[in-house]
Amino acid sequence: DSIKNIIAQTQGIENYSEVLEENALIKNKSKQVIAILKGVDDNYEKTVNVSDFIGQGEYNVSSSKKKNIVIGAVIAYKLSVFIDFPSFLDILIPNRLNKNIYNPTSAFNTAKAMPFGITSVDEEFDSKYIFANIAFVRELTNRKSDEVSSLELKIKNEYDTEEVKSELETKFGQNFTIKNRHQQHASMYKVMETEKWATFFILSFIILIASFSIISSLTMLIIEKKEDIFTMKSMGAGNFFIKKTFVLTGWFISVLGALIGLTIGGIISLLQQKYGLLEFPDGENLIISTYPVKFLFSDFILSLASVSFIGFFTALLPILFNGKKIF
């Protein structure tokens, strides 16, 4: 009750749900898998938009339907579960109160449950979780009516998640772990971030290779403009001014190309972000049906800076190598 009071007194929290998780063995006749049995209360549907990731069937694990469960698509495949022809599954959880190690029949608490829905999020999620009512999970795990493994919070849209998180950390102290969505799935986000930077460096290398065409074009331009260079020198232009002119010409080509490319890419990204033009082939069975894109102005600036940096040095190379022969 004290924890609930703190949450109720914290501004920015729209809803919260009690969650109790436990590893379980799920059996369907001769087939079996190990999964996480996730017990949730009736408020979970208001906290998390569960219906958005139900691929088949429906989400129905309320307290009045204690024997109902919702399983992941990968688990359903491994157990040969079909929503159109449902059958009871056996759920086995180690009996934490068992003190007789010589009696294997008392080593597990067992129950039967009927799958009424199948989640379709991603392979990792769908191979890991089975949703059930929290009262059902408490009964199976010999837990008290007020025991939970975590509380999941929904923050109001107008509030900043990090500010609410910081306030809760101050109120709860060191005995509780409070994580935002990014921290809960840190490994997944780390992989995505690594992929992003790997893509950036690969494309930068491609740009570097492509920039050699600027080196050859600028070299040919310098050779063709020998007479003009002589004329400019006759009119009083110094070597530094002439070299600077050619460097800026080559650099301008790179920057102009980068601006055109980034503008087109930015427009396509914004259109995809807002209208979802590019869809997944099997999007109707996924939590999102379109390719996810988020336009970041910092990425725009970073790309422009990297192209400008590479373009400047590729424009400078012909001057360094041909300067003594021509100027």
Backbone as numpy.savetxt, mean C-alpha at the origin, in Angstrom:
# Nx Ny Nz CAx CAy CAz Cx Cy Cz
-13.56 -0.91 30.94 -14.38 0.30 30.94 -13.52 1.56 30.94
-12.39 1.52 31.64 -11.52 2.69 31.69 -10.94 3.00 30.31
-10.62 1.95 29.56 -10.10 2.14 28.20 -11.17 2.74 27.31
-12.39 2.24 27.42 -13.50 2.76 26.62 -13.77 4.23 26.95
-13.63 4.59 28.22 -13.86 5.99 28.62 -12.83 6.92 28.00
-11.57 6.47 27.96 -10.52 7.29 27.35 -10.82 7.50 25.87
-11.22 6.44 25.18 -11.55 6.54 23.76 -12.74 7.46 23.54
-13.75 7.33 24.39 -14.95 8.16 24.26 -14.65 9.65 24.47
-13.66 9.93 25.31 -13.31 11.32 25.61 -12.30 11.91 24.61
-11.83 11.10 23.67 -10.86 11.57 22.67 -11.58 12.06 21.43
-11.36 13.30 21.10 -12.00 13.86 19.91 -11.40 13.27 18.63
-12.24 13.10 17.64 -11.76 12.61 16.34 -12.04 11.16 16.09
-12.44 10.39 17.13 -12.73 8.97 16.94 -14.22 8.81 16.64
-14.51 8.31 15.46 -15.91 8.15 15.04 -16.52 6.85 15.56
-15.76 5.75 15.46 -16.23 4.45 15.93 -15.04 3.61 16.37
-15.31 2.58 17.17 -14.27 1.62 17.50 -14.90 0.24 17.65
-14.07 -0.78 17.48 -14.57 -2.16 17.53 -13.61 -3.02 18.34
-14.19 -3.92 19.14 -13.39 -4.87 19.91 -13.00 -6.05 19.02
-11.74 -6.47 19.11 -11.23 -7.55 18.27 -10.47 -8.55 19.14
-10.69 -9.83 18.88 -9.95 -10.89 19.56 -9.46 -11.87 18.51
-8.14 -12.02 18.39 -7.56 -12.89 17.37 -6.88 -14.10 18.01
-6.99 -15.23 17.32 -6.35 -16.46 17.81 -6.07 -17.37 16.62
-4.92 -18.04 16.63 -4.61 -19.02 15.59 -5.53 -20.23 15.74
-5.99 -20.74 14.60 -6.93 -21.86 14.64 -6.66 -22.81 13.48
-7.04 -24.06 13.69 -6.99 -25.06 12.64 -8.40 -25.22 12.08
-8.55 -25.00 10.77 -9.86 -25.08 10.12 -9.89 -26.32 9.25
-10.93 -27.15 9.41 -11.00 -28.41 8.67 -12.32 -28.50 7.91
-12.21 -29.02 6.70 -13.38 -29.37 5.91 -13.17 -30.79 5.39
-13.71 -31.74 6.13 -13.50 -33.16 5.84 -12.00 -33.48 5.91
-11.38 -33.86 4.80 -9.96 -34.25 4.83 -9.01 -33.07 4.62
-9.57 -31.91 4.28 -8.72 -30.74 4.00 -8.66 -29.83 5.22
-7.48 -29.22 5.41 -7.32 -28.36 6.58 -6.30 -27.26 6.32
-6.48 -26.13 6.99 -5.55 -25.00 6.92 -5.43 -24.37 8.30
-4.32 -23.68 8.51 -4.15 -22.89 9.73 -4.40 -21.43 9.37
-5.24 -20.76 10.14 -5.60 -19.37 9.86 -5.75 -18.61 11.17
-5.93 -17.31 11.04 -6.19 -16.46 12.20 -7.70 -16.26 12.31
-8.28 -16.74 13.40 -9.69 -16.53 13.66 -9.84 -15.15 14.30
-10.49 -14.25 13.58 -10.62 -12.86 14.03 -12.03 -12.61 14.53
-12.17 -12.54 15.84 -13.47 -12.26 16.42 -13.73 -10.76 16.48
-14.88 -10.33 15.97 -15.23 -8.90 15.94 -16.62 -8.72 16.51
-16.88 -7.51 17.04 -18.20 -7.23 17.60 -19.14 -6.67 16.54
-20.36 -6.34 16.96 -21.37 -5.85 16.02 -21.03 -4.48 15.46
-20.12 -3.78 16.14 -19.75 -2.42 15.70 -18.68 -2.43 14.61
-18.14 -3.61 14.30 -17.04 -3.70 13.34 -17.45 -3.23 11.95
-18.69 -3.49 11.58 -19.18 -3.09 10.26 -19.22 -1.58 10.12
-19.42 -0.85 11.24 -19.43 0.61 11.21 -18.02 1.18 11.27
-17.09 0.40 11.79 -15.70 0.85 11.92 -14.92 0.60 10.64
-15.12 -0.55 10.03 -14.44 -0.94 8.79 -15.52 -1.24 7.75
-15.33 -0.75 6.55 -16.31 -1.01 5.48 -16.15 -2.44 4.98
-16.61 -3.39 5.79 -16.40 -4.80 5.50 -17.06 -5.20 4.17
-18.23 -4.66 3.91 -18.97 -5.05 2.71 -18.20 -4.75 1.43
-17.24 -3.80 1.51 -16.46 -3.43 0.32 -15.53 -4.55 -0.14
-15.13 -5.43 0.77 -14.20 -6.49 0.35 -14.81 -7.89 0.46
-16.13 -7.96 0.37 -16.80 -9.26 0.29 -16.96 -9.61 -1.19
-16.24 -10.63 -1.65 -16.30 -11.02 -3.05 -17.50 -11.89 -3.37
-17.84 -12.80 -2.43 -19.00 -13.68 -2.61 -19.77 -13.77 -1.31
-21.08 -13.96 -1.42 -21.90 -14.09 -0.23 -22.13 -12.77 0.45
-22.20 -12.78 1.77 -22.47 -11.57 2.55 -21.73 -11.62 3.88
-21.59 -10.42 4.46 -20.98 -10.32 5.79 -22.09 -10.42 6.83
-22.05 -11.49 7.60 -23.12 -11.69 8.59 -22.56 -12.48 9.77
-21.85 -11.77 10.64 -21.26 -12.42 11.83 -21.70 -11.67 13.09
-22.94 -11.26 13.11 -23.47 -10.52 14.27 -23.62 -11.46 15.46
-23.89 -10.87 16.63 -24.02 -11.65 17.87 -25.20 -12.61 17.82
-26.19 -12.31 16.97 -27.34 -13.20 16.84 -27.05 -14.37 15.89
-25.91 -14.29 15.19 -25.50 -15.34 14.25 -24.11 -15.85 14.64
-24.01 -16.42 15.82 -22.71 -16.78 16.39 -21.99 -17.87 15.61
-22.72 -18.69 14.88 -22.10 -19.79 14.15 -21.73 -19.41 12.72
-21.93 -18.14 12.35 -21.59 -17.69 11.00 -20.14 -17.20 10.96
-19.45 -17.46 9.85 -18.10 -16.95 9.65 -17.95 -16.43 8.22
-16.94 -15.59 8.03 -16.56 -15.10 6.70 -15.10 -15.45 6.50
-14.77 -16.15 5.41 -13.41 -16.64 5.21 -12.77 -15.99 4.00
-11.43 -16.03 3.95 -10.68 -15.48 2.83 -10.79 -16.36 1.60
-10.62 -15.75 0.43 -10.77 -16.48 -0.84 -9.75 -17.61 -0.97
-8.51 -17.38 -0.51 -7.47 -18.42 -0.60 -7.81 -19.59 0.31
-8.32 -19.28 1.52 -8.73 -20.34 2.46 -9.88 -21.14 1.87
-10.84 -20.42 1.26 -11.99 -21.09 0.64 -11.54 -22.04 -0.46
-10.54 -21.61 -1.23 -10.03 -22.45 -2.31 -9.35 -23.71 -1.75
-8.55 -23.53 -0.70 -7.82 -24.66 -0.13 -8.76 -25.67 0.54
-9.89 -25.16 1.08 -10.83 -26.05 1.77 -11.98 -26.50 0.87
-11.97 -26.04 -0.39 -13.05 -26.37 -1.34 -14.41 -25.95 -0.79
-14.48 -24.68 -0.38 -15.72 -24.12 0.16 -16.44 -23.35 -0.94
-17.74 -23.62 -1.08 -18.56 -22.92 -2.06 -19.75 -22.30 -1.33
-19.95 -21.00 -1.51 -21.02 -20.30 -0.82 -22.39 -20.80 -1.27
-22.49 -21.19 -2.53 -23.78 -21.68 -3.04 -24.16 -23.02 -2.44
-23.15 -23.79 -1.99 -23.41 -25.08 -1.36 -22.64 -25.13 -0.03
-23.06 -24.33 0.96 -22.31 -24.23 2.21 -22.40 -25.49 3.06
-21.35 -25.72 3.82 -21.33 -26.83 4.77 -20.55 -26.38 6.00
-20.80 -27.03 7.11 -20.14 -26.64 8.35 -18.65 -27.00 8.31
-17.84 -26.07 8.84 -16.40 -26.30 8.97 -16.07 -26.56 10.44
-15.07 -27.39 10.68 -14.61 -27.65 12.05 -13.51 -26.66 12.40
-13.64 -26.03 13.55 -12.64 -25.07 14.03 -12.03 -25.62 15.31
-10.71 -25.76 15.33 -10.00 -26.29 16.49 -9.00 -25.25 16.99
-9.07 -24.97 18.30 -8.17 -24.01 18.94 -7.59 -24.67 20.19
-6.27 -24.55 20.42 -5.68 -25.15 21.63 -6.39 -24.70 22.90
-6.65 -25.65 23.75 -7.33 -25.38 25.02 -6.32 -24.84 26.02
-6.37 -23.57 26.28 -5.39 -22.93 27.18 -5.57 -23.34 28.64
-6.71 -23.92 28.96 -6.98 -24.34 30.34 -6.67 -25.82 30.57
-6.26 -26.52 29.50 -5.97 -27.95 29.62 -4.70 -28.19 30.42
-4.82 -28.99 31.48 -3.67 -29.29 32.32 -3.26 -30.76 32.22
-4.07 -31.54 31.53 -3.78 -32.97 31.38 -3.15 -33.21 30.02
-1.82 -33.22 29.96 -1.11 -33.37 28.69 -1.21 -34.78 28.14
-1.68 -35.73 28.97 -1.76 -37.11 28.52 -3.10 -37.44 27.87
-4.02 -36.47 27.88 -5.34 -36.68 27.28 -5.48 -35.81 26.04
-5.17 -36.33 24.85 -5.18 -35.51 23.63 -6.56 -35.00 23.26
-7.61 -35.66 23.72 -8.97 -35.22 23.36 -9.32 -33.88 24.00
-8.66 -33.54 25.10 -8.94 -32.28 25.77 -7.95 -31.18 25.39
-7.06 -31.48 24.45 -6.03 -30.51 24.07 -6.60 -29.37 23.22
-7.76 -29.60 22.60 -8.34 -28.58 21.72 -9.80 -28.31 22.08
-10.17 -27.08 21.92 -11.58 -26.70 21.94 -12.08 -26.73 20.50
-13.20 -27.36 20.27 -13.70 -27.49 18.89 -15.10 -26.92 18.77
-15.41 -26.46 17.56 -16.74 -25.94 17.26 -16.97 -26.03 15.77
-18.22 -25.94 15.38 -18.58 -25.94 13.96 -19.15 -24.58 13.60
-18.83 -24.12 12.38 -19.33 -22.83 11.91 -19.59 -22.90 10.41
-20.51 -22.06 9.97 -20.92 -22.07 8.57 -20.41 -20.81 7.86
-19.63 -20.94 6.77 -19.19 -19.76 6.01 -20.32 -19.17 5.17
-20.58 -17.88 5.37 -21.63 -17.20 4.61 -21.07 -16.13 3.68
-19.76 -15.89 3.72 -19.14 -14.89 2.86 -17.68 -15.20 2.63
-17.15 -14.68 1.51 -15.74 -14.88 1.16 -15.13 -13.51 0.86
-14.03 -13.18 1.54 -13.36 -11.90 1.31 -12.46 -11.98 0.09
-12.30 -10.85 -0.58 -11.41 -10.76 -1.74 -10.65 -9.45 -1.66
-9.50 -9.49 -0.94 -8.68 -8.29 -0.75 -7.37 -8.45 -1.49
-6.50 -9.32 -1.00 -5.26 -9.70 -1.68 -4.87 -11.08 -1.17
-3.87 -11.66 -1.81 -3.51 -13.05 -1.50 -3.09 -13.23 -0.05
-2.31 -12.29 0.48 -1.84 -12.41 1.86 -2.99 -12.36 2.85
-3.88 -11.38 2.68 -5.02 -11.21 3.59 -5.98 -12.40 3.48
-6.29 -12.78 2.24 -7.28 -13.84 2.01 -6.79 -15.22 2.41
-5.50 -15.37 2.63 -4.96 -16.66 3.08 -4.75 -16.70 4.58
-5.10 -15.60 5.25 -4.76 -15.48 6.67 -5.99 -15.40 7.58
-7.03 -14.65 7.19 -8.09 -14.29 8.14 -9.41 -15.00 7.91
-10.05 -15.32 9.05 -11.44 -15.79 9.08 -12.17 -14.93 10.11
-13.26 -14.30 9.70 -14.02 -13.42 10.60 -15.13 -14.23 11.29
-15.27 -13.97 12.58 -16.33 -14.59 13.35 -16.80 -13.60 14.41
-17.90 -13.92 15.06 -18.36 -13.05 16.14 -17.46 -13.20 17.35
-17.19 -12.11 18.04 -16.22 -12.12 19.14 -16.68 -13.00 20.30
-18.00 -13.08 20.52 -18.51 -13.93 21.60 -18.20 -15.40 21.30
-18.30 -15.77 20.05 -17.99 -17.14 19.61 -16.51 -17.45 19.84
-15.63 -16.50 19.51 -14.18 -16.69 19.68 -13.81 -16.72 21.15
-14.44 -15.88 21.96 -14.17 -15.89 23.41 -14.54 -17.23 24.03
-15.65 -17.77 23.59 -16.09 -19.07 24.10 -15.12 -20.17 23.71
-14.62 -20.11 22.47 -13.68 -21.12 21.99 -12.33 -21.03 22.68
-11.91 -19.82 23.02 -10.57 -19.60 23.59 -10.57 -19.48 25.11
-11.73 -19.71 25.73 -11.84 -19.62 27.19 -11.44 -18.24 27.71
-11.90 -17.22 27.00 -11.60 -15.85 27.42 -12.80 -15.24 28.13
-12.52 -14.22 28.93 -13.60 -13.51 29.63 -14.33 -12.59 28.66
-15.49 -12.11 29.09 -16.35 -11.30 28.23 -15.78 -9.91 27.96
-14.74 -9.50 28.70 -14.16 -8.17 28.47 -12.72 -8.26 27.95
-12.29 -9.44 27.53 -10.93 -9.61 27.02 -10.87 -9.39 25.52
-9.91 -8.62 25.07 -9.68 -8.37 23.65 -8.19 -8.40 23.37
-7.82 -8.61 22.11 -6.41 -8.52 21.73 -6.09 -7.14 21.17
-7.13 -6.45 20.66 -6.92 -5.09 20.15 -8.25 -4.38 20.00
-8.16 -3.07 19.83 -9.31 -2.24 19.49 -9.00 -1.54 18.18
-9.89 -1.65 17.22 -9.69 -0.99 15.93 -10.52 0.29 15.91
-9.88 1.39 15.52 -10.51 2.71 15.58 -10.75 3.28 14.19
-11.85 3.99 14.06 -12.14 4.73 12.83 -12.08 6.22 13.16
-11.20 6.94 12.44 -11.00 8.37 12.69 -11.90 9.18 11.75
-12.47 10.24 12.27 -13.31 11.11 11.44 -12.47 11.76 10.34
-13.08 11.98 9.20 -12.36 12.49 8.03 -11.70 13.84 8.28
-12.35 14.68 9.08 -11.82 16.04 9.28 -10.68 16.09 10.29
-10.36 14.96 10.92 -9.28 14.93 11.92 -8.03 14.27 11.34
-6.88 14.74 11.80 -5.61 14.17 11.37 -5.30 12.92 12.20
-5.01 11.83 11.52 -4.78 10.54 12.18 -3.61 10.62 13.16
-2.53 11.28 12.75 -1.33 11.35 13.59 -1.58 12.15 14.87
-2.42 13.18 14.80 -2.74 13.97 15.99 -3.56 13.15 16.98
-4.54 12.40 16.47 -5.35 11.54 17.33 -4.47 10.45 17.94
-3.60 9.87 17.15 -2.68 8.81 17.62 -1.77 9.35 18.72
-1.24 10.56 18.52 -0.36 11.17 19.53 -1.10 11.42 20.83
-2.35 11.86 20.72 -3.15 12.11 21.93 -3.42 10.82 22.69
-3.73 9.74 21.96 -3.98 8.44 22.60 -2.72 7.89 23.26
-1.57 8.08 22.62 -0.30 7.62 23.20 -0.01 8.34 24.51
-0.35 9.61 24.57 -0.16 10.38 25.80 -1.07 9.87 26.91
-2.32 9.56 26.57 -3.30 9.12 27.56 -3.05 7.69 28.04
-2.64 6.80 27.14 -2.47 5.39 27.49 -1.08 5.07 28.04
-0.08 5.87 27.68 1.26 5.61 28.19 1.97 4.48 27.46
2.92 3.86 28.16 3.81 2.87 27.54 3.23 1.46 27.50
2.13 1.22 28.17 1.60 -0.14 28.28 0.80 -0.58 27.05
0.52 0.35 26.17 -0.27 0.03 24.99 0.49 0.40 23.72
0.26 -0.40 22.68 0.83 -0.11 21.37 -0.26 0.45 20.48
-0.02 1.63 19.93 -1.00 2.29 19.07 -0.36 2.47 17.70
-0.98 1.89 16.68 -0.43 1.93 15.33 -1.45 2.47 14.34
-0.95 3.30 13.40 -1.81 3.71 12.29 -1.79 2.61 11.22
-2.50 2.84 10.13 -2.61 1.81 9.10 -1.26 1.50 8.48
-0.45 2.54 8.29 0.88 2.35 7.68 1.75 1.47 8.56
1.71 1.69 9.88 2.54 0.91 10.81 2.05 -0.52 10.95
0.75 -0.74 10.81 0.20 -2.09 10.91 0.66 -2.95 9.74
0.85 -2.32 8.57 1.27 -3.05 7.37 2.63 -2.53 6.90
3.54 -2.35 7.87 4.84 -1.74 7.58 5.62 -2.51 6.52
5.61 -3.84 6.59 6.39 -4.63 5.64 5.88 -4.45 4.22
4.53 -4.38 4.06 3.96 -4.22 2.73 4.32 -2.85 2.16
4.19 -1.80 3.01 4.52 -0.45 2.56 6.01 -0.31 2.26
6.83 -1.03 3.01 8.28 -0.97 2.78 8.62 -1.57 1.43
7.95 -2.66 1.07 8.16 -3.29 -0.24 7.74 -2.33 -1.35
6.59 -1.68 -1.16 6.09 -0.75 -2.17 7.02 0.45 -2.32
7.54 0.93 -1.18 8.46 2.07 -1.22 9.76 1.67 -1.92
10.25 0.45 -1.65 11.45 -0.04 -2.30 11.25 -0.16 -3.80
10.08 -0.68 -4.20 9.76 -0.81 -5.63 9.73 0.57 -6.30
9.18 1.53 -5.58 9.08 2.89 -6.14 10.47 3.46 -6.42
11.39 3.33 -5.43 12.73 3.89 -5.62 13.53 3.09 -6.64
13.31 1.77 -6.69 13.99 0.95 -7.70 13.56 1.37 -9.10
12.25 1.62 -9.26 11.73 2.09 -10.55 12.33 3.45 -10.91
12.44 4.32 -9.92 12.99 5.66 -10.15 14.44 5.58 -10.65
15.26 4.74 -10.00 16.67 4.64 -10.39 16.83 3.96 -11.75
15.98 2.97 -12.03 16.03 2.31 -13.34 15.69 3.29 -14.45
14.63 4.09 -14.23 14.23 5.08 -15.24 15.28 6.18 -15.37
15.92 6.54 -14.25 17.00 7.54 -14.32 18.16 7.03 -15.16
18.46 5.73 -15.02 19.53 5.12 -15.83 19.15 5.12 -17.31
17.88 4.83 -17.61 17.40 4.86 -18.99 17.52 6.28 -19.57
17.18 7.27 -18.75 17.30 8.67 -19.18 18.76 9.02 -19.45
19.66 8.50 -18.60 21.09 8.75 -18.79 21.56 8.17 -20.13
21.12 6.94 -20.44 21.48 6.33 -21.72 20.91 7.14 -22.88
19.65 7.55 -22.74 19.01 8.32 -23.81 19.67 9.68 -24.01
20.30 10.19 -22.96 20.93 11.51 -23.03 22.15 11.52 -23.95
22.69 10.35 -24.29 23.83 10.31 -25.18 23.47 10.83 -26.57
22.17 10.76 -26.91 21.74 11.34 -28.19 21.90 12.86 -28.17
21.73 13.46 -26.99 21.94 14.91 -26.86 23.42 15.23 -27.02
24.29 14.36 -26.47 25.73 14.58 -26.60 26.14 14.57 -28.08
25.64 13.57 -28.82 26.01 13.49 -30.24 25.42 14.65 -31.03
24.15 15.01 -30.71 23.50 16.13 -31.43 24.22 17.44 -31.16
24.61 17.65 -29.91 25.29 18.89 -29.54 26.69 18.94 -30.14
27.35 17.79 -30.21 28.69 17.73 -30.84 28.60 18.11 -32.31
27.61 17.55 -33.01 27.41 17.89 -34.42 27.06 19.36 -34.60
26.27 19.90 -33.67 25.89 21.31 -33.73 27.12 22.21 -33.59
28.02 21.84 -32.67 29.24 22.63 -32.47 30.11 22.62 -33.72
30.23 21.41 -34.34 31.05 21.29 -35.55 30.46 22.13 -36.69
29.11 22.07 -36.84 28.44 22.81 -37.91 28.55 24.32 -37.72
28.66 24.76 -36.46 28.66 26.19 -36.16 30.07 26.76 -36.01
31.07 26.10 -36.61 32.45 26.59 -36.50 32.58 28.01 -37.02
32.00 28.26 -38.19 32.11 29.60 -38.80 31.38 30.64 -37.95
30.22 30.27 -37.40 29.47 31.20 -36.53 30.25 31.50 -35.25
30.93 30.46 -34.73 31.76 30.69 -33.53 32.88 31.68 -33.84
33.51 31.52 -35.02 34.57 32.45 -35.42 34.03 33.87 -35.57
32.80 33.98 -36.15 32.18 35.31 -36.31 31.91 35.95 -34.95
31.38 35.14 -34.02 31.08 35.67 -32.68 32.35 36.12 -31.97
33.45 35.37 -32.16 34.71 35.76 -31.55 35.20 37.09 -32.15
34.99 37.24 -33.48 35.41 38.48 -34.15 34.63 39.68 -33.62
33.40 39.43 -33.18 32.56 40.50 -32.65 32.81 40.76 -31.17
33.75 39.99 -30.58 34.14 40.25 -29.19 33.62 39.27 -28.17
32.91 38.22 -28.62 32.40 37.23 -27.67 33.54 36.37 -27.15
33.55 36.13 -25.84 34.60 35.31 -25.23 34.26 33.84 -25.28
35.27 33.00 -25.01 35.07 31.55 -25.03 34.01 31.10 -24.02
34.03 31.72 -22.83 33.08 31.34 -21.79 31.64 31.59 -22.24
31.38 32.72 -22.87 30.04 33.07 -23.34 29.57 32.08 -24.40
30.47 31.72 -25.33 30.10 30.80 -26.42 29.83 29.40 -25.86
30.70 28.96 -24.95 30.50 27.64 -24.34 29.19 27.59 -23.56
28.92 28.66 -22.82 27.70 28.73 -22.04 26.46 28.65 -22.94
26.53 29.26 -24.11 25.41 29.23 -25.06 25.09 27.81 -25.49
26.13 27.03 -25.82 25.92 25.64 -26.26 25.43 24.76 -25.10
25.99 24.97 -23.91 25.57 24.19 -22.74 24.09 24.45 -22.43
23.70 25.74 -22.45 22.30 26.09 -22.17 21.36 25.55 -23.24
21.84 25.50 -24.48 21.02 24.95 -25.57 20.72 23.47 -25.32
21.78 22.70 -25.00 21.59 21.27 -24.70 20.76 21.05 -23.47
20.99 21.87 -22.45 20.24 21.74 -21.19 18.76 22.08 -21.42
18.50 23.09 -22.23 17.13 23.50 -22.52 16.36 22.38 -23.21
17.04 21.64 -24.09 16.40 20.49 -24.76 15.94 19.45 -23.73
16.81 19.16 -22.75 16.49 18.17 -21.70 15.34 18.63 -20.83
15.41 19.88 -20.37 14.38 20.42 -19.46 13.04 20.51 -20.18
13.05 20.96 -21.44 11.82 21.07 -22.21 11.17 19.69 -22.40
12.00 18.70 -22.74 11.48 17.33 -22.88 10.92 16.79 -21.58
11.61 17.09 -20.46 11.14 16.64 -19.15 9.80 17.28 -18.79
9.67 18.58 -19.04 8.43 19.30 -18.72 7.25 18.76 -19.54
7.51 18.52 -20.82 6.44 17.97 -21.67 6.02 16.58 -21.18
7.01 15.73 -20.93 6.73 14.37 -20.46 6.03 14.34 -19.11
6.50 15.17 -18.17 5.91 15.21 -16.83 4.50 15.78 -16.86
4.27 16.76 -17.74 2.93 17.34 -17.85 1.94 16.30 -18.36
2.34 15.58 -19.42 1.46 14.53 -19.96 1.25 13.43 -18.91
2.34 13.01 -18.27 2.24 11.97 -17.24 1.39 12.41 -16.06
1.54 13.68 -15.65 0.76 14.21 -14.53 -0.73 14.25 -14.85
-1.07 14.66 -16.08 -2.48 14.72 -16.49 -3.09 13.32 -16.50
-2.33 12.34 -17.05 -2.83 10.95 -17.08 -3.00 10.41 -15.66
-2.05 10.72 -14.77 -2.13 10.24 -13.38 -3.34 10.83 -12.66
-3.58 12.14 -12.85 -4.72 12.79 -12.20 -6.05 12.25 -12.74
-6.10 12.00 -14.05 -7.32 11.42 -14.63 -7.57 10.00 -14.10
-6.48 9.22 -13.97 -6.61 7.86 -13.43 -7.03 7.91 -11.97
-6.46 8.86 -11.22 -6.77 8.98 -9.81 -8.23 9.35 -9.58
-8.77 10.20 -10.44 -10.14 10.69 -10.25 -11.18 9.82 -10.92
-10.90 9.36 -12.14 -11.92 8.65 -12.92 -11.66 7.15 -13.07
-10.43 6.69 -12.75 -10.13 5.27 -12.85 -10.28 4.72 -14.26
-9.54 5.33 -15.20 -9.67 4.94 -16.61 -9.14 3.53 -16.86
-8.03 3.18 -16.19 -7.40 1.87 -16.39 -7.89 0.91 -15.31
-8.62 -0.13 -15.72 -9.20 -1.08 -14.78 -8.46 -2.42 -14.82
-8.53 -3.14 -13.69 -7.97 -4.49 -13.64 -8.86 -5.44 -14.44
-8.27 -6.45 -15.08 -9.07 -7.40 -15.86 -10.14 -8.09 -15.03
-9.82 -8.41 -13.76 -10.76 -9.11 -12.88 -11.15 -8.21 -11.72
-11.37 -6.92 -12.02 -11.58 -5.91 -10.99 -12.82 -6.11 -10.15
-13.86 -6.76 -10.68 -15.11 -6.90 -9.93 -14.95 -7.80 -8.71
-13.90 -8.61 -8.67 -13.68 -9.49 -7.53 -12.63 -8.95 -6.56
-12.18 -7.71 -6.78 -11.16 -7.12 -5.92 -11.75 -5.96 -5.14
-11.03 -5.57 -4.06 -11.51 -4.46 -3.24 -11.47 -3.14 -4.01
-10.53 -3.02 -4.96 -10.50 -1.88 -5.87 -10.46 -2.41 -7.29
-11.24 -1.79 -8.17 -11.35 -2.31 -9.53 -10.42 -1.60 -10.51
-9.87 -0.45 -10.11 -9.00 0.32 -11.00 -7.58 0.37 -10.46
-6.63 0.61 -11.37 -5.22 0.67 -10.99 -4.99 1.87 -10.06
-4.47 1.63 -8.84 -4.34 2.73 -7.86 -3.19 3.68 -8.20
-3.49 4.98 -8.23 -2.51 6.02 -8.51 -2.70 7.17 -7.53
-1.60 7.70 -7.04 -1.67 8.90 -6.21 -0.62 9.89 -6.71
-1.09 11.04 -7.19 -0.18 12.05 -7.73 0.44 12.83 -6.58
1.77 12.81 -6.50 2.49 13.56 -5.48 3.35 14.63 -6.15
3.16 15.88 -5.73 3.92 16.97 -6.32 5.41 16.82 -6.04
5.75 16.20 -4.89 7.17 15.99 -4.55 7.84 15.06 -5.57
7.09 14.04 -6.05 7.63 13.15 -7.08 7.84 13.89 -8.39
6.91 14.80 -8.69 7.01 15.62 -9.90 8.30 16.44 -9.87
8.55 17.10 -8.74 9.74 17.95 -8.59 11.02 17.10 -8.62
10.98 15.93 -7.97 12.15 15.05 -7.93 12.51 14.57 -9.33
11.50 14.19 -10.11 11.74 13.72 -11.48 12.32 14.84 -12.34
11.75 16.05 -12.21 12.25 17.19 -12.98 13.69 17.52 -12.59
13.99 17.47 -11.29 15.34 17.77 -10.82 16.35 16.75 -11.33
15.98 15.45 -11.30 16.90 14.41 -11.76 17.19 14.53 -13.25
16.13 14.80 -14.06 16.33 14.97 -15.51 17.17 16.21 -15.79
16.91 17.29 -15.05 17.68 18.53 -15.24 19.15 18.32 -14.89
19.40 17.57 -13.82 20.77 17.29 -13.39 21.51 16.47 -14.45
20.86 15.39 -14.92 21.48 14.55 -15.95 21.66 15.34 -17.24
20.63 16.14 -17.60 20.68 16.93 -18.83 21.80 17.95 -18.83
22.06 18.57 -17.67 23.10 19.59 -17.59 24.48 18.98 -17.85
24.76 17.82 -17.24 26.08 17.23 -17.41 26.26 16.60 -18.79
25.18 16.09 -19.37 25.30 15.57 -20.74 25.51 16.70 -21.74
24.97 17.90 -21.42 25.20 19.07 -22.28 26.61 19.63 -22.09
27.17 19.39 -20.90 28.50 19.92 -20.60 29.61 19.05 -21.20
29.36 17.75 -21.36 30.40 16.83 -21.84 30.94 17.19 -23.23
30.09 17.50 -24.23 30.65 17.85 -25.54 31.55 19.08 -25.51
31.25 20.03 -24.65 32.06 21.24 -24.52 33.42 20.89 -23.93
33.41 19.99 -22.93 34.68 19.60 -22.28 35.59 18.83 -23.23
34.99 17.95 -24.06 35.79 17.11 -24.93 36.20 17.81 -26.24
35.38 18.75 -26.68 35.67 19.41 -27.96 36.10 20.87 -27.81
36.18 21.32 -26.56 36.47 22.73 -26.33 37.81 23.20 -26.87
38.85 22.39 -26.65 40.20 22.81 -27.09 40.33 22.78 -28.62
39.59 21.89 -29.29 39.71 21.76 -30.74 38.97 22.88 -31.47
37.85 23.34 -30.88 36.97 24.25 -31.61 37.04 25.69 -31.11
37.07 25.88 -29.78 36.94 27.24 -29.23 38.30 27.95 -29.18
